[in-house]
Amino acid sequence: MHTAVNAAKKAGCKVLVDVNWRPVFWEDKDEARRLITEYLKQADVIKLSDADLKWLHHMELTPALTNPCAVAEHYPHAVGVLVTAGEEGASYCFNSGTKGQHSGYVPCFQVDVVDTTGAGDAFTAGFLYRLIKAGGLEALSCDPAALKEAVVFASAAGALTTTKPGAIEGQPGETQVLHLYESSRTWNNFW
């Protein structure tokens, strides 16, 4: 992990880490927490699920969703933090440098859930897609509207993944995600 991060940083790339905590892969949970915490110090963007938050910071979901900047305080070196919580929605907090912090909450899209496997990965992929389209991390973190759109797009990608069985088979295409994303335009007092 450190070799990959060092190579990315040396090449001028940004690093996004999705914790994706799975206790089955670690014999020593305390050592896992220490190593993962060290690793996260090198990330520019950190994506945490509700389970990751509970395990790493003993943080309950409601405060994390209503105040994602409290989560970001654990990672002062990171430009941004994304918090995902399945049917509870997602939140985000990004530092734009000169323009302060931009944060928000995105409710869950209402879909017929078949299998949640891969939803977090689809969320992350959707976010990265919009980050690249926005012109990179600096551009996205300075534009509150584009940042919100990126998280809504990511949420749509994650939600669509749950409508089919399997992590790979359920991954949606851009057209499908855009269609669901556009349905958020009808959300009352959201945009």
Phi, psi and omega in degrees: 000313182295324178297316180295316180296315180298319178296318179297313181297317180299326180276000179084013180276158173266154184239125173250131178241125172258111187302309177051052184302125176226100184300337182297338182270359184232130175281319183250105184294324179293318177296322177300314180300316180297312182295317180293320178298318177298317180298319182295336179295343180263355185276145174272326177227136181237129176249122181237135172273173176300322178293321178298316180299314181298316183288313184284321189236003183052037183260134177282157187293314186304312177297326180292323180284322182279336179220074182296341178290338173293327175290317181299333178300334177288344185228066185296341179279339184278148175285324183206158178229134175245133178241125179244145183214038176054234184293351177274348179104198182216157176220168184207153174214122180231142175262128182260007182081265184279343184252014176078200182264145174236126181218166178181177180233139177237119178291163180286141172288141180272108180227165176276106185280130177250316185203126182273357180300127178090356182296318178295321178294320178294321176303310182298316179297317178297320178295313180299321178302312181289327177299315180295316179297331180283348180105012177113176186295317181297315180297316182292317184291341179269354185241096184303324180291315179294324178296313177300315178300321180295320180287324176295316178299315178300318179296322177296318178298315179297317181296316181297326179299330182283351184275356179226154178285145174093146182288324182270313182299331183276353182294124182277164173268170183301318182299316179298316181295316179300321179298312179292319177306313181298332179295339178291343179297341180269357181293128183294128177056031180259312184270000000 
